[in-house]
Amino acid sequence: MTELLFNIDDLPVPFKPGQTILEAAKAAGVFVPHLCHHPRLKPHGGCKLCTVVVNGRTQSACTYKVAAGQEVDIDTPELNAMRRSLVQLLFIEGNHFCPTCEKTGACELQALGYEYEMLSPHFAEFYPADREVDASHPDVLIDRNRCIMCERCVRASRDIDGKNVFGIAGRGGKATLAINSPTGKLADSDFAVTDSAAHICPVGAILVKRNGFATPIGERAYDAHPISDSVNVCEIAEEAK
Amino acid sequence: MNANPNGKPPLKVRLATTSLAGCFGCHMSLLDIDERLFELAGLAEFDRSPFTDIKQCGPCDIALIEGGVCNSENVHVLRELRANAKILVAVGACAINGGVPALRNRLKIGDILDKVYRDDSGEVHIPDDPELPASLDKIYPINEIVRIDYFLPGCPPSGDAIWKYLTDLILGRVPRLDHQLLHYD
Amino acid sequence: MASLESALIPILAKYRGDPTALLQILREAQEALDWISPETEILVASALQIPLTQVKSVTQFYAHLYDHNRGKYRILFSDNITDRMAGSVALFERMQAHFGVEPGQTSADGLVSIDLTPCTGLCDHGAAMLVNSIAIGRLDAERIDEIAALVKARKPLAKWPAELFAIDDNIHREVTLTGIPYVPGSGLDAAIRLGRAGMFDEIKRAALRGRGGAGFPTATKIEGARNAPGVQKYIVCNADEGEPGTFKDRVLLTSFSTRVLEGMAIAAYAAGAAKGFIYLRSEYQYLRAKLQREIEEMRASGRLGVSIRGAPGFDFDVEIHMGAGAYICGEGTAQIESLEGKPGRPRVKPPSMVIRGYKGMPTIVDNVETLAHLTEIALEGGASFARRGTRASTGTKLLSVSGDCERPGVYEYEFGVTIGRVLHDCGAVAPIAVQVGGASGVLITPDEFSRKIAFEDVSTAGAFMIFGPDRDIFEVARNFAHFFAHESCGFCTPCRVGTTVQKNLMDKIAEGRGSRYEVNDLMRLTDFMRRTSHCGLGESAGNAVRDTWLKFRPAFERRLVPHDFAPQVDLDAALEPTRLATHRDDAAAHIPAEG
């Protein structure tokens, strides 16, 4: 059987039927940025960092299936500028103060900011004042100021842990991370630090307690190498924990 | 730097620096360029800056601004530098997105003053001296108050990052930071 | 107020504990209890055996569901630009003054709350409002005072004077759909005579295209669903007419509902579907009882149910499903999510709905008007239908005409009618612009009035808002920018954050602190949202702002500061809380504007 091929940035790349663009690119060692996607979870398509151009139209690489002969643009100045704008929008939407965040150095949002040479968030800050911090749980802290609505924790708790601890409540800019307990507090849910949902947050919104700033500067996940140096982005950050 | 063909001393750029709602950490980091300070002295001379104690900024080429904008005085200083400098650079996390001081933005300034200046008996004595700068309702990144030309992130940016960025600017290159130098923390 | 359990048990029993009925259960719980308390949420979650977060996600997604007590009377003023042109802002303030409450707050006695809501589909009735989801149009100062008195007297809504709730059709031009009387059952009989395949062929021959705006060929949808595997197939009548400025579906559902319902049955017949839903927007709650009665009559007379009109195997029934205040639910896949009792967030496509739709089964979602046209095609045949309109846009189209004209209302035209002709017919005097297609549509200027209403030229679901010589088009665009920020579902980054950034930039310019820099940012942002958003909402959310800049530049420019930068906020105003706290008013406690 002849090998199935499609093109990424004008170079032929093999793929298997049923693969998404992101999966096929990853298998071929090509970096596709993403935040809401995680290899252990079903594709989501919300963050739009993985936006690529397929035969002239923008698509999400994490949900769009490859077809033979497809022309896919991934690493172009125009797309990278769009990705920088997306990172900027995520920064101004929440309260992202890297110096005070325990996730700094291993944060995927921050690393993508570096990747696309974001020097400032550009847009006017929202400075939301109503994002709740939940420190009720003995082992895990939730800081909604840093939540980027990727829903990794929602999906991990539901699909991997079989627990449904998290949900998204509210619409549009008012959407927040909701917790499945009568009080809305994490301590009153059946959440445990051993849940995969405790370790899957790409930013510093879900943090394991008593673990802060444990890794010296210079040795953190994205200190030595840019996020694009590895296609296994999520795994790197998790190993670093 | 190239010798001046006419034998005159090389034309130096004029540099101003200030710290608004910041911790002076970015200024400390500037001093961390160590022996390159001598090289910098050959390239630039300082106008208004904590290093010179000049109080009023005159016409200058580049102004480095540390810190966000938290009160009326910060606004005046920032406007003075904008009015005098050809190039304004936001240096550090606070200038760029408010940084640590902006953690107060989720509280109301009236409530903060009330809490801070309430004594044990419950009486409130908020200082009202006109000499004191009046606090803004929030901390603002400096680019929300005046036009900013360049951004140099970091908390603080390392001495190496400041050196690279500043020499790029002085020598007329597009300032860029590679992965090792670009940090938000 | 009834006790919690006694109010909820019959509702839960009615829906047999079906989690996909969650939205309907919460709506009815709110009708009984005024709001959805945490206790209600907990009880519903445990009765349906679903996570509490799932209940909260629905309560908080839909604007007409309240997780705070918003009073016995929940008043929402329609806030479309046409309402504003009819003086709604002053009327809103007048109503607030009656009760001394801030927007969105509940009065201290728990009686009333007053807030704004997007277009309620009464643009031909002047300023409008909803009271507990029931529509009232033609608001003026007198009506406001009358309503306030009724609320103060705590008179039950059912006992308010009927004329308050009078809504007219206002049809000013008829062709076939509204012009030819329809004999109930005639379309069904004609379809049965043609047979399933024959009926499908006629739809194909008619080249009928979806009237929701996108113009997708109806036959392709039917064929897709017919050929897709699935034990059950569904027809959904999309009556979530949420696009600001459109109301023709309201009229179809009021006076032409027989055509709509039988059209659904015809689509079901051609596609092999046995079950249908009408997804009725919350704002049209007042139409629900009438539609329900008609469905029951149709069942009684053999026009719905098993073996319709005696045709063996032609089984089809319809259920009404209420929305709860979410524009995004007009998008097909979001509507299916909502039908399944979830927040209306658009699904990832592919797969398309005709392959995997409601409960994973093949589903056809069609606009009200599209379905109504099927009765015409059954009766006269596709070839005859296709003779009306243009080659690419066959048949007639209903337009919802509103704004600055003498005769706002519904106008039926053959496709291909020019915009100028419509303006002439409705009595528009010296219009400077028409917004065709609603907030997500296109702004048409006088030099384009010769353009045609057709899928190949100006495509629209029917909204046609006219702006006279005194109107400020910048404010039109700003109203739409607020609308999209309110309606973004929040699923994808560019729309969730971008619509709010767009709104903030428009507000900054409106406050006189915008420069060309903000305009350039807006243009980049609108292009960016169009290219990266997950669905049509985000893709079109910048259209009005962009069109206004391109076509009504002076409306923007006269607000811009002459220099290239203005601060994000009014700096002197930002010192006000400190001045209050310190009792200072000295010069140093002020910041003069730079000039």
Short mmCIF file of C-alpha atoms in Angstrom, two decimals, chain C residues 237-578:
data_model
loop_
_atom_site.label_atom_id
_atom_site.label_comp_id
_atom_site.label_asym_id
_atom_site.label_seq_id
_atom_site.Cartn_x
_atom_site.Cartn_y
_atom_site.Cartn_z
CA CYS C 237 -38.00 24.00 13.27
CA ASN C 238 -35.59 26.79 14.17
CA ALA C 239 -37.90 29.39 15.70
CA ASP C 240 -35.12 30.99 17.71
CA GLU C 241 -35.44 34.20 15.74
CA GLY C 242 -32.79 36.10 17.65
CA GLU C 243 -31.08 38.19 14.99
CA PRO C 244 -31.68 41.82 15.97
CA GLY C 245 -34.22 43.39 13.63
CA THR C 246 -36.01 40.28 12.45
CA PHE C 247 -39.58 39.28 13.36
CA LYS C 248 -41.08 37.60 10.27
CA ASP C 249 -41.00 34.18 11.97
CA ARG C 250 -43.14 35.66 14.74
CA VAL C 251 -45.74 36.47 12.11
CA LEU C 252 -45.46 33.07 10.44
CA LEU C 253 -45.90 31.33 13.81
CA THR C 254 -48.86 33.57 14.62
CA SER C 255 -50.91 33.42 11.45
CA PHE C 256 -49.29 30.83 9.20
CA SER C 257 -48.47 28.15 11.74
CA THR C 258 -50.45 25.54 9.82
CA ARG C 259 -48.06 25.94 6.91
CA VAL C 260 -45.08 25.76 9.29
CA LEU C 261 -46.25 22.63 11.09
CA GLU C 262 -47.35 20.84 7.94
CA GLY C 263 -44.10 21.93 6.31
CA MET C 264 -42.29 20.14 9.12
CA ALA C 265 -44.34 17.02 8.43
CA ILE C 266 -43.53 17.24 4.73
CA ALA C 267 -39.81 17.54 5.46
CA ALA C 268 -40.13 14.57 7.80
CA TYR C 269 -41.94 12.60 5.11
CA ALA C 270 -39.21 13.27 2.55
CA ALA C 271 -36.39 12.57 5.01
CA GLY C 272 -37.92 9.60 6.81
CA ALA C 273 -38.07 11.35 10.16
CA ALA C 274 -40.74 10.64 12.74
CA LYS C 275 -40.15 13.28 15.35
CA GLY C 276 -39.92 17.03 15.30
CA PHE C 277 -39.25 19.95 17.61
CA ILE C 278 -40.14 23.57 17.42
CA TYR C 279 -37.32 25.42 19.14
CA LEU C 280 -39.21 28.51 20.21
CA ARG C 281 -37.28 31.50 21.48
CA SER C 282 -38.08 32.60 25.00
CA GLU C 283 -39.27 35.99 23.76
CA TYR C 284 -42.10 34.22 21.88
CA GLN C 285 -43.36 32.42 24.97
CA TYR C 286 -46.73 34.12 24.37
CA LEU C 287 -47.12 32.06 21.19
CA ARG C 288 -46.57 28.75 22.92
CA ALA C 289 -50.12 27.99 24.07
CA LYS C 290 -51.56 28.74 20.65
CA LEU C 291 -49.01 26.51 18.92
CA GLN C 292 -49.62 23.77 21.44
CA ARG C 293 -53.37 23.93 20.78
CA GLU C 294 -52.76 23.68 17.06
CA ILE C 295 -50.48 20.66 17.50
CA GLU C 296 -53.23 18.97 19.50
CA GLU C 297 -55.84 19.81 16.87
CA MET C 298 -53.55 18.37 14.21
CA ARG C 299 -53.19 15.18 16.18
CA ALA C 300 -56.97 14.98 16.60
CA SER C 301 -57.56 15.49 12.89
CA GLY C 302 -54.92 13.02 11.73
CA ARG C 303 -52.45 15.62 10.49
CA LEU C 304 -49.90 14.59 13.10
CA GLY C 305 -49.40 11.22 14.76
CA VAL C 306 -49.42 7.74 13.28
CA SER C 307 -50.28 7.19 9.61
CA ILE C 308 -50.87 10.85 8.85
CA ARG C 309 -53.87 11.39 6.50
CA GLY C 310 -54.14 7.61 6.34
CA ALA C 311 -50.75 7.15 4.66
CA PRO C 312 -49.22 3.99 6.14
CA GLY C 313 -45.81 4.66 7.66
CA PHE C 314 -46.18 8.45 7.60
CA ASP C 315 -45.70 8.89 11.34
CA PHE C 316 -44.66 12.25 12.71
CA ASP C 317 -45.21 14.23 15.84
CA VAL C 318 -44.02 17.59 17.12
CA GLU C 319 -42.99 18.88 20.50
CA ILE C 320 -42.35 22.49 21.50
CA HIS C 321 -39.06 23.21 23.20
CA MET C 322 -38.54 26.61 24.76
CA GLY C 323 -35.31 28.58 24.58
CA ALA C 324 -34.32 30.80 27.49
CA GLY C 325 -32.56 33.85 26.14
CA ALA C 326 -29.49 32.96 24.08
CA TYR C 327 -28.90 34.26 20.55
CA ILE C 328 -26.31 31.57 19.90
CA CYS C 329 -29.04 28.90 20.03
CA GLY C 330 -30.12 30.07 16.58
CA GLU C 331 -26.96 28.35 15.32
CA GLY C 332 -27.94 24.80 14.36
CA THR C 333 -25.53 22.76 16.46
CA ALA C 334 -25.94 25.07 19.48
CA GLN C 335 -29.68 24.59 19.12
CA ILE C 336 -29.24 20.84 19.22
CA GLU C 337 -27.14 21.14 22.37
CA SER C 338 -29.91 23.26 23.87
CA LEU C 339 -32.55 20.71 22.81
CA GLU C 340 -30.53 18.14 24.72
CA GLY C 341 -30.85 20.32 27.81
CA LYS C 342 -27.32 21.74 27.73
CA PRO C 343 -25.79 25.20 27.33
CA GLY C 344 -26.04 26.25 23.70
CA ARG C 345 -22.44 25.97 22.61
CA PRO C 346 -21.82 25.21 18.95
CA ARG C 347 -20.38 21.78 18.26
CA VAL C 348 -17.26 20.99 16.31
CA LYS C 349 -18.06 20.36 12.64
CA PRO C 350 -17.77 17.95 10.92
CA PRO C 351 -19.73 15.76 11.53
CA SER C 352 -22.65 17.73 10.21
CA MET C 353 -26.02 17.64 11.95
CA VAL C 354 -27.62 15.62 9.20
CA ILE C 355 -25.22 12.81 10.10
CA ARG C 356 -25.01 13.26 13.87
CA GLY C 357 -27.42 15.74 15.37
CA TYR C 358 -29.95 15.48 18.19
CA LYS C 359 -28.95 12.61 20.49
CA GLY C 360 -26.41 11.57 17.85
CA MET C 361 -29.08 10.93 15.24
CA PRO C 362 -29.54 12.48 11.78
CA THR C 363 -31.22 15.86 12.27
CA ILE C 364 -32.44 18.56 9.95
CA VAL C 365 -32.58 22.05 11.43
CA ASP C 366 -34.55 24.41 9.19
CA ASN C 367 -35.76 27.95 9.53
CA VAL C 368 -39.49 28.54 10.12
CA GLU C 369 -39.91 30.17 6.74
CA THR C 370 -38.06 27.44 4.87
CA LEU C 371 -40.42 24.83 6.29
CA ALA C 372 -43.49 26.89 5.48
CA HIS C 373 -42.37 27.07 1.83
CA LEU C 374 -42.51 23.26 1.65
CA THR C 375 -46.32 23.46 1.64
CA GLU C 376 -46.12 25.60 -1.48
CA ILE C 377 -43.76 23.18 -3.17
CA ALA C 378 -45.97 20.19 -2.31
CA LEU C 379 -49.01 21.94 -3.77
CA GLU C 380 -47.66 23.57 -6.91
CA GLY C 381 -44.56 21.48 -7.64
CA GLY C 382 -40.92 22.47 -7.65
CA ALA C 383 -40.81 23.79 -11.19
CA SER C 384 -43.61 26.24 -10.53
CA PHE C 385 -42.00 27.37 -7.27
CA ALA C 386 -38.66 27.91 -8.98
CA ARG C 387 -40.21 30.29 -11.49
CA ARG C 388 -40.42 32.91 -8.75
CA GLY C 389 -37.31 34.75 -7.67
CA THR C 390 -33.93 34.47 -9.38
CA ARG C 391 -32.11 31.43 -10.75
CA ALA C 392 -29.95 31.08 -7.65
CA SER C 393 -32.59 32.26 -5.18
CA THR C 394 -35.96 30.75 -5.92
CA GLY C 395 -39.32 31.61 -4.40
CA THR C 396 -40.30 34.48 -2.18
CA LYS C 397 -38.71 35.94 0.92
CA LEU C 398 -40.25 37.63 3.90
CA LEU C 399 -38.51 40.79 5.07
CA SER C 400 -38.86 42.28 8.55
CA VAL C 401 -38.83 46.00 7.85
CA SER C 402 -38.25 48.36 10.75
CA GLY C 403 -36.66 51.64 11.70
CA ASP C 404 -37.24 54.95 9.95
CA CYS C 405 -40.15 54.29 7.60
CA GLU C 406 -43.87 54.93 7.54
CA ARG C 407 -45.01 51.30 7.48
CA PRO C 408 -42.79 48.93 9.44
CA GLY C 409 -43.85 45.32 9.22
CA VAL C 410 -43.51 42.17 7.14
CA TYR C 411 -43.12 42.37 3.38
CA GLU C 412 -43.12 39.39 1.05
CA TYR C 413 -41.18 39.74 -2.19
CA GLU C 414 -39.86 37.48 -4.87
CA PHE C 415 -36.11 37.11 -4.42
CA GLY C 416 -34.24 39.64 -6.54
CA VAL C 417 -36.17 42.68 -5.32
CA THR C 418 -33.93 45.72 -5.01
CA ILE C 419 -33.32 47.36 -1.68
CA GLY C 420 -34.52 50.65 -3.18
CA ARG C 421 -37.86 49.08 -4.08
CA VAL C 422 -38.39 47.89 -0.51
CA LEU C 423 -37.49 51.34 0.81
CA HIS C 424 -40.01 52.91 -1.54
CA ASP C 425 -42.78 50.47 -0.60
CA CYS C 426 -42.41 50.94 3.14
CA GLY C 427 -42.28 54.73 2.93
CA ALA C 428 -38.69 55.40 3.95
CA VAL C 429 -37.85 59.09 3.52
CA ALA C 430 -34.25 59.91 2.56
CA PRO C 431 -32.68 56.92 4.29
CA ILE C 432 -28.92 57.11 4.77
CA ALA C 433 -28.42 53.41 5.39
CA VAL C 434 -30.09 50.03 5.77
CA GLN C 435 -28.73 47.25 7.93
CA VAL C 436 -29.72 44.10 6.06
CA GLY C 437 -29.43 40.80 7.91
CA GLY C 438 -29.36 42.16 11.43
CA ALA C 439 -26.38 42.77 13.68
CA SER C 440 -24.35 40.14 11.85
CA GLY C 441 -25.45 41.41 8.45
CA VAL C 442 -24.29 44.10 6.09
CA LEU C 443 -24.65 47.89 6.14
CA ILE C 444 -26.00 49.17 2.85
CA THR C 445 -25.53 52.79 1.79
CA PRO C 446 -27.58 54.77 -0.78
CA ASP C 447 -25.13 54.04 -3.61
CA GLU C 448 -25.92 50.34 -3.07
CA PHE C 449 -29.72 50.65 -2.98
CA SER C 450 -29.91 49.05 -6.42
CA ARG C 451 -28.50 45.84 -5.01
CA LYS C 452 -30.81 42.85 -4.81
CA ILE C 453 -32.07 40.76 -1.92
CA ALA C 454 -30.84 37.34 -3.02
CA PHE C 455 -28.33 34.78 -1.88
CA GLU C 456 -26.06 35.79 -4.76
CA ASP C 457 -26.11 39.47 -3.79
CA VAL C 458 -27.34 40.68 -0.38
CA SER C 459 -28.18 37.54 1.58
CA THR C 460 -30.39 37.87 4.63
CA ALA C 461 -32.61 36.01 7.03
CA GLY C 462 -34.94 38.97 6.64
CA ALA C 463 -33.91 41.79 8.96
CA PHE C 464 -34.12 45.16 7.23
CA MET C 465 -33.48 48.09 9.57
CA ILE C 466 -33.71 51.54 8.04
CA PHE C 467 -31.83 54.59 9.28
CA GLY C 468 -33.00 58.09 8.42
CA PRO C 469 -30.92 61.23 7.86
CA ASP C 470 -30.66 62.11 11.56
CA ARG C 471 -29.38 58.76 12.73
CA ASP C 472 -25.89 58.21 14.05
CA ILE C 473 -24.53 55.05 12.43
CA PHE C 474 -21.68 54.86 14.92
CA GLU C 475 -24.24 54.29 17.68
CA VAL C 476 -25.81 51.54 15.57
CA ALA C 477 -22.48 49.74 15.37
CA ARG C 478 -21.82 50.29 19.06
CA ASN C 479 -25.20 48.82 19.95
CA PHE C 480 -24.33 45.73 17.90
CA ALA C 481 -20.88 45.51 19.51
CA HIS C 482 -22.57 45.38 22.92
CA PHE C 483 -24.98 42.78 21.60
CA PHE C 484 -22.21 40.40 20.52
CA ALA C 485 -20.27 40.79 23.77
CA HIS C 486 -23.48 39.85 25.60
CA GLU C 487 -24.23 36.89 23.35
CA SER C 488 -20.83 35.25 22.84
CA CYS C 489 -21.10 31.74 24.26
CA GLY C 490 -17.53 31.79 25.57
CA PHE C 491 -16.35 28.57 23.98
CA CYS C 492 -13.54 29.97 21.83
CA THR C 493 -10.92 32.55 22.74
CA PRO C 494 -11.25 35.02 19.84
CA CYS C 495 -14.99 35.51 20.29
CA ARG C 496 -15.14 35.28 24.08
CA VAL C 497 -12.44 37.89 24.64
CA GLY C 498 -12.51 39.66 21.27
CA THR C 499 -16.17 40.70 21.43
CA THR C 500 -15.55 42.36 24.81
CA VAL C 501 -12.40 44.09 23.55
CA GLN C 502 -14.41 45.33 20.57
CA LYS C 503 -17.14 46.64 22.86
CA ASN C 504 -14.59 48.38 25.10
CA LEU C 505 -12.85 50.03 22.15
CA MET C 506 -16.18 51.29 20.77
CA ASP C 507 -17.08 52.65 24.21
CA LYS C 508 -13.71 54.36 24.50
CA ILE C 509 -14.26 56.06 21.16
CA ALA C 510 -17.83 56.99 22.15
CA GLU C 511 -16.50 58.64 25.31
CA GLY C 512 -14.23 60.86 23.21
CA ARG C 513 -11.01 59.09 24.14
CA GLY C 514 -10.40 57.18 20.95
CA SER C 515 -7.84 57.86 18.26
CA ARG C 516 -6.90 56.33 14.93
CA TYR C 517 -4.90 53.86 16.98
CA GLU C 518 -8.12 52.40 18.44
CA VAL C 519 -9.68 52.32 15.00
CA ASN C 520 -6.73 50.41 13.58
CA ASP C 521 -6.92 48.01 16.51
CA LEU C 522 -10.62 47.48 15.81
CA MET C 523 -9.98 46.71 12.16
CA ARG C 524 -7.29 44.17 13.03
CA LEU C 525 -9.51 42.65 15.69
CA THR C 526 -12.57 42.28 13.50
CA ASP C 527 -10.50 40.59 10.82
CA PHE C 528 -8.92 38.34 13.41
CA MET C 529 -12.28 37.31 14.91
CA ARG C 530 -13.63 36.57 11.45
CA ARG C 531 -10.73 34.26 10.70
CA THR C 532 -10.27 32.40 13.96
CA SER C 533 -13.69 32.08 15.62
CA HIS C 534 -15.39 28.75 16.13
CA CYS C 535 -18.76 29.68 14.61
CA GLY C 536 -20.68 32.30 12.69
CA LEU C 537 -21.29 34.47 15.74
CA GLY C 538 -17.64 35.32 16.21
CA GLU C 539 -17.02 35.38 12.48
CA SER C 540 -19.65 38.07 11.94
CA ALA C 541 -19.35 39.93 15.27
CA GLY C 542 -17.13 42.62 13.73
CA ASN C 543 -19.11 43.17 10.52
CA ALA C 544 -21.10 46.18 11.68
CA VAL C 545 -18.09 47.96 13.18
CA ARG C 546 -16.02 47.31 10.08
CA ASP C 547 -18.80 48.38 7.69
CA THR C 548 -19.38 51.57 9.65
CA TRP C 549 -15.71 52.51 9.51
CA LEU C 550 -15.56 51.74 5.79
CA LYS C 551 -18.85 53.36 4.82
CA PHE C 552 -19.64 55.97 7.49
CA ARG C 553 -16.18 57.18 8.35
CA PRO C 554 -17.29 60.68 9.47
CA ALA C 555 -19.48 59.07 12.17
CA PHE C 556 -16.28 57.62 13.60
CA GLU C 557 -13.94 60.47 12.82
CA ARG C 558 -15.85 63.21 14.54
CA ARG C 559 -15.40 61.30 17.80
CA LEU C 560 -11.67 60.73 17.44
CA VAL C 561 -9.12 62.85 19.26
CA PRO C 562 -6.79 64.72 16.90
CA HIS C 563 -3.59 63.29 18.39
CA ASP C 564 -2.55 59.68 18.07
CA PHE C 565 -3.17 58.59 21.63
CA ALA C 566 -5.67 58.98 24.45
CA PRO C 567 -5.45 57.26 27.82
CA GLN C 568 -7.49 54.15 28.48
CA VAL C 569 -9.53 55.89 31.17
CA ASP C 570 -10.57 59.39 32.22
CA LEU C 571 -7.68 59.91 34.63
CA ASP C 572 -9.30 62.66 36.65
CA ALA C 573 -12.37 60.50 37.16
CA ALA C 574 -10.06 57.66 38.28
CA LEU C 575 -9.03 59.85 41.24
CA GLU C 576 -12.61 60.39 42.37
CA PRO C 577 -12.76 57.49 44.89
CA THR C 578 -9.61 58.80 46.58
#
